[in-house]
Tab-separated table of C-alpha atoms (C1' of nucleotides) in Angstrom:
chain	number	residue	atom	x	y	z
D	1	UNK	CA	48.997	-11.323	36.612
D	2	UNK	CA	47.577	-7.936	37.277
D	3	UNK	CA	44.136	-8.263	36.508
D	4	UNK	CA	42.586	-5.620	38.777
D	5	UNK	CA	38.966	-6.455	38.135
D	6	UNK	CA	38.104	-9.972	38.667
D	7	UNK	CA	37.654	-11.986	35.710
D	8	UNK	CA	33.694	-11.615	35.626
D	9	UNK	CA	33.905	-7.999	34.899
D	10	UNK	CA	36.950	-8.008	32.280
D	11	UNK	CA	34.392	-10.703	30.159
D	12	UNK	CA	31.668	-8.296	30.564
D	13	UNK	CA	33.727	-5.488	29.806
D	14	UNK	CA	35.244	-7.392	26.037
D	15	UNK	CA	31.892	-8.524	25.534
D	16	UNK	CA	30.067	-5.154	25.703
D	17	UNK	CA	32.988	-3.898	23.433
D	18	UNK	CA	32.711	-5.851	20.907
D	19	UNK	CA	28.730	-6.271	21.136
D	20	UNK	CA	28.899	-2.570	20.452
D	21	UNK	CA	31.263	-3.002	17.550
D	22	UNK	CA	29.998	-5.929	15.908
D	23	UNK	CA	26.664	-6.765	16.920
D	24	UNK	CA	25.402	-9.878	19.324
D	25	UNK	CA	25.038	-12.409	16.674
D	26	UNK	CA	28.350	-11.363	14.446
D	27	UNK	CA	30.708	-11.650	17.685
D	28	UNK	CA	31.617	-15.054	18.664
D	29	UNK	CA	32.588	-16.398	22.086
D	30	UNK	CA	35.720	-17.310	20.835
D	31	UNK	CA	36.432	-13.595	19.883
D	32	UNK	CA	35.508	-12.167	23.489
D	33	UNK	CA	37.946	-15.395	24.599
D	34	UNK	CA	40.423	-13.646	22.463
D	35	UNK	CA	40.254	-10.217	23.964
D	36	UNK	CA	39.845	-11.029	27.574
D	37	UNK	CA	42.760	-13.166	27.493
D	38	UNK	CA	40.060	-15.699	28.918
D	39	UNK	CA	39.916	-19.425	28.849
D	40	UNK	CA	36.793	-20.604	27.129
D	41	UNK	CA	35.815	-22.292	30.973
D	42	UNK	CA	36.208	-19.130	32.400
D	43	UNK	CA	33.536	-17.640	30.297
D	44	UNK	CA	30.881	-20.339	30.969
D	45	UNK	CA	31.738	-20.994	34.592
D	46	UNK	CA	30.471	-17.753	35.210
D	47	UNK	CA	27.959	-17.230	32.829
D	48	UNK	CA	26.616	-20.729	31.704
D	49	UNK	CA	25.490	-19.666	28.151
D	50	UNK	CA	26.377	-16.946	25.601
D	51	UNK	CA	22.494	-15.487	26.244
D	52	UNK	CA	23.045	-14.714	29.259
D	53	UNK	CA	26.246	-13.039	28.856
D	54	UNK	CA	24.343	-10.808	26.512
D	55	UNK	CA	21.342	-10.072	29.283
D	56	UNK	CA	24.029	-9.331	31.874
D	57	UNK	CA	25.637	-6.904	29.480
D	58	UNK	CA	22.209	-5.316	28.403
D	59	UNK	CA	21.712	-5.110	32.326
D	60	UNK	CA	25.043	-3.669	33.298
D	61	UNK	CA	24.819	-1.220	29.742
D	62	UNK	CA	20.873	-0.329	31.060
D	63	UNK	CA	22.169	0.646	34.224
D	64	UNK	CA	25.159	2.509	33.509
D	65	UNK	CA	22.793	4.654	30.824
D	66	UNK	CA	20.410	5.356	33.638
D	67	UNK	CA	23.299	6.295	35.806
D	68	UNK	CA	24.524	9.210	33.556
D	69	UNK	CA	21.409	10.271	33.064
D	70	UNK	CA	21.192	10.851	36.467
D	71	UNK	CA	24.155	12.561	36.900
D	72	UNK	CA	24.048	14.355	34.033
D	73	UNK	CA	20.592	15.833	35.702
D	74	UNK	CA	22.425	16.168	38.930
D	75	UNK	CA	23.631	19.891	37.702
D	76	UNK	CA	20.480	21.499	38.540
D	77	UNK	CA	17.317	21.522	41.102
D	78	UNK	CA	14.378	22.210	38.210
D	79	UNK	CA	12.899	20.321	36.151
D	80	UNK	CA	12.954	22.297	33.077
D	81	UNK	CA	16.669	22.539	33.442
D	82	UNK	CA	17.385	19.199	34.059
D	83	UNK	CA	15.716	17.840	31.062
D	84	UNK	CA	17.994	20.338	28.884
D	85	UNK	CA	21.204	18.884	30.719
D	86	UNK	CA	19.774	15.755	29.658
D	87	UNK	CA	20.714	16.401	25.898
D	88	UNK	CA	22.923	18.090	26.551
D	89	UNK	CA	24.779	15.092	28.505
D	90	UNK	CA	23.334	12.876	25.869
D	91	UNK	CA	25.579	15.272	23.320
D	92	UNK	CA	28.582	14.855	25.044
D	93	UNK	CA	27.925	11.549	25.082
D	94	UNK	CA	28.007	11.159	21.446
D	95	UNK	CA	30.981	12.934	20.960
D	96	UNK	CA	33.014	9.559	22.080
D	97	UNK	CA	34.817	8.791	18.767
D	98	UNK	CA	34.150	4.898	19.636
D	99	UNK	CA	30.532	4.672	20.468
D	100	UNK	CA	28.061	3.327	17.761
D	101	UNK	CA	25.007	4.371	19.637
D	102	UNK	CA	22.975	2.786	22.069
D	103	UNK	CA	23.884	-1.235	22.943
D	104	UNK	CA	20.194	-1.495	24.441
D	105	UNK	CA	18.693	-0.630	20.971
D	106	UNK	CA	21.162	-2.557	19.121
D	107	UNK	CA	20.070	-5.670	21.632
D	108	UNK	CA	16.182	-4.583	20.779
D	109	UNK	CA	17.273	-4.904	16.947
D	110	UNK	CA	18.675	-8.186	16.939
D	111	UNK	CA	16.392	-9.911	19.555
D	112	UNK	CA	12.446	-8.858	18.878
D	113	UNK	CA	10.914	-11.476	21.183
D	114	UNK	CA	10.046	-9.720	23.999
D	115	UNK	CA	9.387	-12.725	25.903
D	116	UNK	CA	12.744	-14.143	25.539
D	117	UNK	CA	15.700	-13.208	28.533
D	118	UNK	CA	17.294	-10.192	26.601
D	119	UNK	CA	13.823	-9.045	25.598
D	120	UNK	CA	12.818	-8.914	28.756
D	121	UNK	CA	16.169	-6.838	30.039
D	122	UNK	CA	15.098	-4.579	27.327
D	123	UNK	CA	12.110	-4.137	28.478
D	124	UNK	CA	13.254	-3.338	32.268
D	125	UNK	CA	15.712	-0.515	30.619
D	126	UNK	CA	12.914	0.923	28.803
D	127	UNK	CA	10.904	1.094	32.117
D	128	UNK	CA	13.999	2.156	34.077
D	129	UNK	CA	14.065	5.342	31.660
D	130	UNK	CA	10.779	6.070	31.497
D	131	UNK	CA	10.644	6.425	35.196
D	132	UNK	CA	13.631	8.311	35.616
D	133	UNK	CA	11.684	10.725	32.683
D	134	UNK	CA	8.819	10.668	34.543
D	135	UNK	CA	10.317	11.440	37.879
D	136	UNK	CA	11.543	14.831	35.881
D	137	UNK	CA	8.189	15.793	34.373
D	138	UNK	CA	6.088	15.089	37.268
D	139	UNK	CA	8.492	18.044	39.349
D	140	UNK	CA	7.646	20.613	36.644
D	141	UNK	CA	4.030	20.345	38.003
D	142	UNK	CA	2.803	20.537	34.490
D	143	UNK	CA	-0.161	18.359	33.949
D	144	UNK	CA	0.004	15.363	31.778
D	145	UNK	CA	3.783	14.801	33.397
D	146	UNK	CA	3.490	11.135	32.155
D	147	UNK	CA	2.699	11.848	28.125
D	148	UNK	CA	5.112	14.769	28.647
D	149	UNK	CA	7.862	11.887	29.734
D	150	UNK	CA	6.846	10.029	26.669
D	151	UNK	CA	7.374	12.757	24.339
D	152	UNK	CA	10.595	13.198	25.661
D	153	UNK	CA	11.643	10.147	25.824
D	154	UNK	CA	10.537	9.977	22.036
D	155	UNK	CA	13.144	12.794	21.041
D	156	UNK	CA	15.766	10.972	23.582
D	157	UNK	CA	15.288	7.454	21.570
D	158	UNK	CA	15.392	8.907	17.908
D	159	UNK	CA	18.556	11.080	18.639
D	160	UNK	CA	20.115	7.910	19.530
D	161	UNK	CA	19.059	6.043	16.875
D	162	UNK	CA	19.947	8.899	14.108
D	163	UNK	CA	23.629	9.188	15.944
D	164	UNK	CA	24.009	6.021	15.557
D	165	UNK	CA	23.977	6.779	11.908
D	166	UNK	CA	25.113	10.026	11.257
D	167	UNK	CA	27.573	9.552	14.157
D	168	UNK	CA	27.481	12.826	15.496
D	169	UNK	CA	26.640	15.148	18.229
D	170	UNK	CA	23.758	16.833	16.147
D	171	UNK	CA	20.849	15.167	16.573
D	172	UNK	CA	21.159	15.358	20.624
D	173	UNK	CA	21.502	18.975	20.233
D	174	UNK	CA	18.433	19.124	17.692
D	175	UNK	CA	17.002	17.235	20.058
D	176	UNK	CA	17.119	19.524	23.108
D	177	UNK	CA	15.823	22.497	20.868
D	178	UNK	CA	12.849	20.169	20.463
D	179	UNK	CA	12.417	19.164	23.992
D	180	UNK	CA	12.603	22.942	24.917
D	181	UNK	CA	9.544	23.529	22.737
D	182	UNK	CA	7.976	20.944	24.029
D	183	UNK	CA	8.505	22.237	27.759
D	184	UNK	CA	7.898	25.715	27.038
D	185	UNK	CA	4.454	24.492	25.391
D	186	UNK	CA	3.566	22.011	28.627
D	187	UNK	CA	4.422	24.983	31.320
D	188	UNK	CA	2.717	27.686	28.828
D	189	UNK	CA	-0.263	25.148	29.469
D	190	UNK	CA	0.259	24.880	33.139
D	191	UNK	CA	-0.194	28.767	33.339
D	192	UNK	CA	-2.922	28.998	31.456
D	193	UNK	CA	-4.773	26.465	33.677
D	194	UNK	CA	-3.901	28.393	36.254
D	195	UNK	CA	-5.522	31.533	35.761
C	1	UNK	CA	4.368	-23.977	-11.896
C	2	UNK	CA	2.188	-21.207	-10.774
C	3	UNK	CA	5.086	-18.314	-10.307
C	4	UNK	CA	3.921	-15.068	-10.757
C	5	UNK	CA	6.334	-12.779	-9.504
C	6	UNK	CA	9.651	-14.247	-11.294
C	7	UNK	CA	12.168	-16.130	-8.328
C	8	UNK	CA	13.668	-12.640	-8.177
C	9	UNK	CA	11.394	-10.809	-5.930
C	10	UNK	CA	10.234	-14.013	-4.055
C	11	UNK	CA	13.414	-14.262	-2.559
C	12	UNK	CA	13.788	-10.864	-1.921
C	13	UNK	CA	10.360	-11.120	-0.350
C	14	UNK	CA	11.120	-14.038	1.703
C	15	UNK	CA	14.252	-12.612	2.625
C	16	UNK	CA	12.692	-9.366	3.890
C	17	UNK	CA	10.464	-10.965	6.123
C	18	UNK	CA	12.905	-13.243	7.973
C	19	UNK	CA	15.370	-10.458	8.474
C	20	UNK	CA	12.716	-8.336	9.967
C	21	UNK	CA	11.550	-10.828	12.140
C	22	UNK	CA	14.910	-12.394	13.219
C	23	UNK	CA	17.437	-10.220	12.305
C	24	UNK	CA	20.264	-10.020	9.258
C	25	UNK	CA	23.229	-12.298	10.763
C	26	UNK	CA	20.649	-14.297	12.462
C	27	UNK	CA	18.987	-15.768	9.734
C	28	UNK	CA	20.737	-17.739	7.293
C	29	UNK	CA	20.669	-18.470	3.853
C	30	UNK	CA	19.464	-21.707	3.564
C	31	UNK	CA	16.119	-20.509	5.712
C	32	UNK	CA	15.727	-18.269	3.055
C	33	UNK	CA	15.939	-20.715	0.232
C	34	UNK	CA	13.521	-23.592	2.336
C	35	UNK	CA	10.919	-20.179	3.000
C	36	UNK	CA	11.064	-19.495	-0.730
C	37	UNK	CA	11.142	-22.852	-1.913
C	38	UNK	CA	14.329	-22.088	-4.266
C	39	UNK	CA	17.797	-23.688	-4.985
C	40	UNK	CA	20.659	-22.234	-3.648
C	41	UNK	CA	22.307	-21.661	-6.921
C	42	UNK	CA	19.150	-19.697	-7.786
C	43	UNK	CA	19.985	-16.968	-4.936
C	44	UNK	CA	23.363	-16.648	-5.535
C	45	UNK	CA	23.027	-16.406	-9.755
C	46	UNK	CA	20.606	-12.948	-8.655
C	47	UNK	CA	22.440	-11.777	-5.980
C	48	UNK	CA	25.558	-12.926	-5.624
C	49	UNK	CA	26.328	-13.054	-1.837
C	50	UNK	CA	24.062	-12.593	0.891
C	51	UNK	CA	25.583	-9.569	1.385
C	52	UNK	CA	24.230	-7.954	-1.945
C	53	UNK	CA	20.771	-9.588	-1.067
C	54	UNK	CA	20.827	-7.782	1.804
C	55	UNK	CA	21.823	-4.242	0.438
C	56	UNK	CA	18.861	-5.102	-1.943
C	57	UNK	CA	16.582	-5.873	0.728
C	58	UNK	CA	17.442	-2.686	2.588
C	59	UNK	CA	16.952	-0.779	-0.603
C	60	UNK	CA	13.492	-1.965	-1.088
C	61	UNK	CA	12.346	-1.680	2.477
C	62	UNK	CA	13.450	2.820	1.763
C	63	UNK	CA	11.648	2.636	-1.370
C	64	UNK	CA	8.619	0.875	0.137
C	65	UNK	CA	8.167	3.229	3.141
C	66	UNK	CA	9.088	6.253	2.015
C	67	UNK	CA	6.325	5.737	-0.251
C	68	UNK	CA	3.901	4.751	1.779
C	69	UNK	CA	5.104	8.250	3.622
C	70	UNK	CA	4.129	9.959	0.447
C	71	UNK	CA	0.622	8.192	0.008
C	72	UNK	CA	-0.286	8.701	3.691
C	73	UNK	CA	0.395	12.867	2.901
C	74	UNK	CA	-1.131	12.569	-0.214
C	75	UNK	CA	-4.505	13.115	1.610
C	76	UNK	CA	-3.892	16.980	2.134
C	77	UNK	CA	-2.578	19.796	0.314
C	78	UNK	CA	-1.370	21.790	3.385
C	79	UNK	CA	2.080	21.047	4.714
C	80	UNK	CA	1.150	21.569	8.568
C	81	UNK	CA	-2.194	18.846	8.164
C	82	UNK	CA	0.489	16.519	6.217
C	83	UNK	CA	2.773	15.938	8.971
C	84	UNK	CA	-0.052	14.769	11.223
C	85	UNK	CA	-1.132	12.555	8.724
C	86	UNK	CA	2.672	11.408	8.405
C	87	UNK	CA	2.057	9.811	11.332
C	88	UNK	CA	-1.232	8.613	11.874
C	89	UNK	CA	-0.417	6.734	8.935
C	90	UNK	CA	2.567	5.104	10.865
C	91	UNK	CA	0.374	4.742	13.876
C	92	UNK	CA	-1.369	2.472	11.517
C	93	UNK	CA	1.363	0.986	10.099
C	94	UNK	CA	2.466	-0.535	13.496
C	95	UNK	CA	-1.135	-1.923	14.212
C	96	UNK	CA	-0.197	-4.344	11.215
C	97	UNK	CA	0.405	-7.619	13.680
C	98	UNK	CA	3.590	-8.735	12.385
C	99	UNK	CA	5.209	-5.520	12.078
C	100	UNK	CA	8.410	-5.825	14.090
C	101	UNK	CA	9.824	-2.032	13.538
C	102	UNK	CA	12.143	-0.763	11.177
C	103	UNK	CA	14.318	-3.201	9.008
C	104	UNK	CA	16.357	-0.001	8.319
C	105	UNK	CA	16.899	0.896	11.970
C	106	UNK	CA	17.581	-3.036	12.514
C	107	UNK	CA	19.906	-2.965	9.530
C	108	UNK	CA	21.709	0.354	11.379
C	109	UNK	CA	21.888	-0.960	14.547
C	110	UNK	CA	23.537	-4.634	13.156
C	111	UNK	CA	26.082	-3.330	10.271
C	112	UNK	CA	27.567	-0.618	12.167
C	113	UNK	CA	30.634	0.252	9.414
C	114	UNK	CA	29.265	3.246	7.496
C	115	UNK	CA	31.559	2.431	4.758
C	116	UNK	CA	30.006	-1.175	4.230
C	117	UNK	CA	27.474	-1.823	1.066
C	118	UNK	CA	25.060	-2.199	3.747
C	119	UNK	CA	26.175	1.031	5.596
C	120	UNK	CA	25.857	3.076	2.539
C	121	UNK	CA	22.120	2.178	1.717
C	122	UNK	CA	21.014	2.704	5.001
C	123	UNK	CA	22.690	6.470	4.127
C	124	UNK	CA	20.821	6.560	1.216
C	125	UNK	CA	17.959	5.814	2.998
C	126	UNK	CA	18.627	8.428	5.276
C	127	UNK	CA	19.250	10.895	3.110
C	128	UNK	CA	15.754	10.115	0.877
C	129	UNK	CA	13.614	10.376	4.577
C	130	UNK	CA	15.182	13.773	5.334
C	131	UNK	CA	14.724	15.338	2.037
C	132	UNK	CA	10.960	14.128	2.360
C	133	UNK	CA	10.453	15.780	5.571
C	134	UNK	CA	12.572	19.306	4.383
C	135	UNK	CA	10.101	19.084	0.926
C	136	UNK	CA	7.415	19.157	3.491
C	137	UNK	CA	8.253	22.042	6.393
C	138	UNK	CA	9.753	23.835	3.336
C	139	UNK	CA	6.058	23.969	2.117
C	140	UNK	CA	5.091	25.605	5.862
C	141	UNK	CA	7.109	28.866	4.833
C	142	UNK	CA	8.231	28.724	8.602
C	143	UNK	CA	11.682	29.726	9.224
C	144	UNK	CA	14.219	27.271	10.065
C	145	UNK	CA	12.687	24.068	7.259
C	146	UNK	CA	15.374	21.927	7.737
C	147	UNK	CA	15.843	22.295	11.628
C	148	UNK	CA	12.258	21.184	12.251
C	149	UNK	CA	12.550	18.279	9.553
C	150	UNK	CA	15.400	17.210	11.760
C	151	UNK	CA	12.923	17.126	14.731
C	152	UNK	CA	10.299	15.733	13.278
C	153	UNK	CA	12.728	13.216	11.949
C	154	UNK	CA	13.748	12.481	15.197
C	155	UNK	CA	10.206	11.919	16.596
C	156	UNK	CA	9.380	9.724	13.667
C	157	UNK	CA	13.283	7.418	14.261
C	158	UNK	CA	12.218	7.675	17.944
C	159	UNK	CA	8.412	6.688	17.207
C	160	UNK	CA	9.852	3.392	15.405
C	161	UNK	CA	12.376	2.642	17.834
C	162	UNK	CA	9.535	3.007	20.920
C	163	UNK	CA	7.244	0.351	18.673
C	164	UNK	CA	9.609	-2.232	17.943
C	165	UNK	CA	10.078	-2.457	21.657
C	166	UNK	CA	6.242	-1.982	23.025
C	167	UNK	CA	4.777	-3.491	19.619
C	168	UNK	CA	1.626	-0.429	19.897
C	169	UNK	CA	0.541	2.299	18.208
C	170	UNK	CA	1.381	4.292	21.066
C	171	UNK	CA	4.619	6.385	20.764
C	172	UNK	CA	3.322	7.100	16.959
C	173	UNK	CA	0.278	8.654	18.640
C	174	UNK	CA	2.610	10.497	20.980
C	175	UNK	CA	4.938	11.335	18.755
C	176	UNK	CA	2.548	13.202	17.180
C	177	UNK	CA	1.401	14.919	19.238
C	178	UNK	CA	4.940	16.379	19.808
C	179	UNK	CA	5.217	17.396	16.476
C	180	UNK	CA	1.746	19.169	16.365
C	181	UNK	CA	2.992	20.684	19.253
C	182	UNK	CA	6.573	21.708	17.579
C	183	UNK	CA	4.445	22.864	14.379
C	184	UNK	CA	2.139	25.007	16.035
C	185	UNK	CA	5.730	26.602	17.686
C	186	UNK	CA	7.062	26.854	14.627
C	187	UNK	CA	3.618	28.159	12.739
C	188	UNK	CA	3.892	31.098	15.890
C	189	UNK	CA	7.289	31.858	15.226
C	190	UNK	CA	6.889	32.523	11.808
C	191	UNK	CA	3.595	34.894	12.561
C	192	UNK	CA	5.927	37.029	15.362
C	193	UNK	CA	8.107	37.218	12.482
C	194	UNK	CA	6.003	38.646	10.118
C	195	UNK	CA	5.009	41.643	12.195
J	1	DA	C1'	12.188	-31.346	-32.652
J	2	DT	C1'	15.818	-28.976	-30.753
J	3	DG	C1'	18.831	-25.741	-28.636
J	4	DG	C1'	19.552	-22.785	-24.729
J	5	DG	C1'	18.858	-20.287	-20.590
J	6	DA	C1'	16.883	-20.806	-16.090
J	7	DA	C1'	16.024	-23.484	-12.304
J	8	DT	C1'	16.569	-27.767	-9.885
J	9	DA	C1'	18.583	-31.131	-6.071
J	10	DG	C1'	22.132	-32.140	-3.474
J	11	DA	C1'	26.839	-33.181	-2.493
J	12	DC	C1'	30.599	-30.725	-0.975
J	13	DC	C1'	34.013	-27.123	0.936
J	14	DG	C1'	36.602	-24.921	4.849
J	15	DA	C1'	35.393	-22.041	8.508
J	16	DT	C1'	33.060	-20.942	12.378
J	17	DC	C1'	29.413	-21.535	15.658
J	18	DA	C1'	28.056	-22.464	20.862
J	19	DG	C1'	29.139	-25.483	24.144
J	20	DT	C1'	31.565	-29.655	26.724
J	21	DC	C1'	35.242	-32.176	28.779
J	22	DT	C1'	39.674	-33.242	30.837
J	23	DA	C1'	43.863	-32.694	32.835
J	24	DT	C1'	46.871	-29.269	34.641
J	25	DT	C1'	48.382	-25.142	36.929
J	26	DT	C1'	47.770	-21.266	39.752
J	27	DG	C1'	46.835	-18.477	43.954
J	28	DT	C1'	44.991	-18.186	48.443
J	29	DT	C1'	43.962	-19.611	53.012
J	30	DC	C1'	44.327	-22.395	56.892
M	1	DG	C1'	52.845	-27.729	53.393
M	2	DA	C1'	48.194	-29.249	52.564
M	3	DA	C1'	43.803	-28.283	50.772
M	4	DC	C1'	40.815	-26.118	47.755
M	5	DA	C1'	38.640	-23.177	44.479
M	6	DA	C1'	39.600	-20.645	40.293
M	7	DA	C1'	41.569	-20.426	36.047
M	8	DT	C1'	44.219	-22.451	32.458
M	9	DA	C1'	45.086	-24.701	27.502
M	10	DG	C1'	43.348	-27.196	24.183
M	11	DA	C1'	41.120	-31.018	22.149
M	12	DC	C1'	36.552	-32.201	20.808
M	13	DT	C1'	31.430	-32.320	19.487
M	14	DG	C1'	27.641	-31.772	16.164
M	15	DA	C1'	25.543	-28.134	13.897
M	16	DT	C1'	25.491	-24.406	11.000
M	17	DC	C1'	27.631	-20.862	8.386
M	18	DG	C1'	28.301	-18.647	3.411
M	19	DG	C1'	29.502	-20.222	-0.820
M	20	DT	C1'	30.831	-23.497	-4.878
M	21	DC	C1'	30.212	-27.136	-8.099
M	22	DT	C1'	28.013	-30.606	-10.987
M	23	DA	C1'	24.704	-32.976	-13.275
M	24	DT	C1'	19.946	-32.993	-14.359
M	25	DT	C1'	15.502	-31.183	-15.551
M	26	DC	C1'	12.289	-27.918	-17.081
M	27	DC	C1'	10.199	-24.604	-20.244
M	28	DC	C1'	10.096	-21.662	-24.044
M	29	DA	C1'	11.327	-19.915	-28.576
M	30	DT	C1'	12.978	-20.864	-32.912
DNA sequence: ATGGGAATAGACCGATCAGTCTATTTGTTC
DNA sequence: GAACAAATAGACTGATCGGTCTATTCCCAT
């Protein structure tokens, strides 16, 4: 058997798949059994429930977001540049022909308690990104970095959820064009304070 | 028996409300039927399959808030005054308490195959919010209507995304914000034009 | 009064759900 | 080769799924 990748991350792997596909509730374990090429034993020895399989995947998907964020970012030293490769990563992104949009707003669809285990790995992503946003805007120097984050983050959240419809790469780049306004507006502000 | 509505729209009442709160695949049939206190064969003689009830349900929640889009900007005559009202009144949508987001954007993000019954209402959807918000910036005589519908679109998906997750009034507030800020960019880009 | 359409309760269907259990095999490491 | 942990197949549970069917009851209009 060849399996590269220990068993833990081919389940995660199938399960974020098909989670993507399908949605949480619609896939069954037996189905992510089925395309692991998993024994059902397998699956719970190393998860213990089909919850927490789901947080772990929110986690992993969370993190692995952030990460290309970050190195989509990674192009450039300012600010105001970084936040444009930001779309434009986010673009690129889209133009996968199998991605259905974001798995963390999918997850925030299908499980509203925030108090529950995958509402609360929602709620870590959606702080995760708002830092890394606010990490960005605070380097431009332009005041109200933090509401500048949230704007952004705004246009970042609703071209994912409109791709997720349309299933295209326009809304990221419609998205940009906004963010640009937004940033010329904030650093026309900043010089005007100056003076 | 004190029925006013006919059986009809209770169940697509009932229906609404426990897909919003717990999500389409989630919540099944017979919950519906003990919430609207209704015999099975009663749901399936109107609708058919849950399915159809659902397509219904989606179709209703459109109707219902892109109304309540058109009563917020009823208020004002002036295009660039009706977009902020467009969403203060979805600021104060989200203070209702039991508000969990979107059903559209949960219906999106949980039947993923555009060419589904359920796929094709959320298009419809879709399409009736953007030709709302073009009617609108068309009204501004700024160059460009249908690009800043798209943003504002995207502030307004992003807005509802934000509040199903942090359950506030916040990102509505912030969102606009952005789009006063995009409107007076677009309101100064018409006026260099014009020179 | 009576006929008819709408709604009722509730049994029933096969399929699938998440999860458990057991007995066996596999691969690795002393 | 012995020991041991990991993974296997597959039977099994009770619950729930969407959906069907029947027989009965209710209410309203003629």
């Amino acid at each position: 058997m060849s399996t590269i990748q220990p068993k833990r991350d081919l389940i995660l792997d199938c399960a974020r798949q098909l989670f993507a596909r399908e949605g949480f509730h619609a896939t069954g374990v037996d189905r992510i059994l089925d395309q692991a090429g998993v024994a059902k034993m397998t699956l719970y020895n190393h998860f213990g429930s089909k919850e927490q399989l789901i947080v772990e995947v929110v986690d992993q998907a969370s993190l692995q977001l952030v990460g290309l964020m970050d190195s989509w970012t990674n192009a450039s030293e300012d600010p105001f540049e970084q936040i444009i490769l930001l779309f434009e990563g986010l673009a690129g992104w889209f133009d996968s022909p199998d991605r259905c949009g974001c798995l963390i707003q999918a997850a925030a669809a299908e499980f509203s308690d925030p108090g529950s285990p995958v509402g609360q790995a929602i709620l870590r992503h959606q702080e995760r990104v708002q830092a890394f946003l606010t990490r960005i805007t605070r380097a431009t120097e332009c005041p109200d970095a933090s509401g500048l984050a949230a704007r952004i983050g705004l246009l970042f959240a609703g071209a994912m959820t409109a791709a997720r419809i349309c299933r295209c790469r326009e809304p990221a780049d419609e998205a940009r064009k906004a963010a640009a306004i937004l940033l010329e507006d904030a650093c026309r502000r900043a010089e005007l304070e100056l003076e």
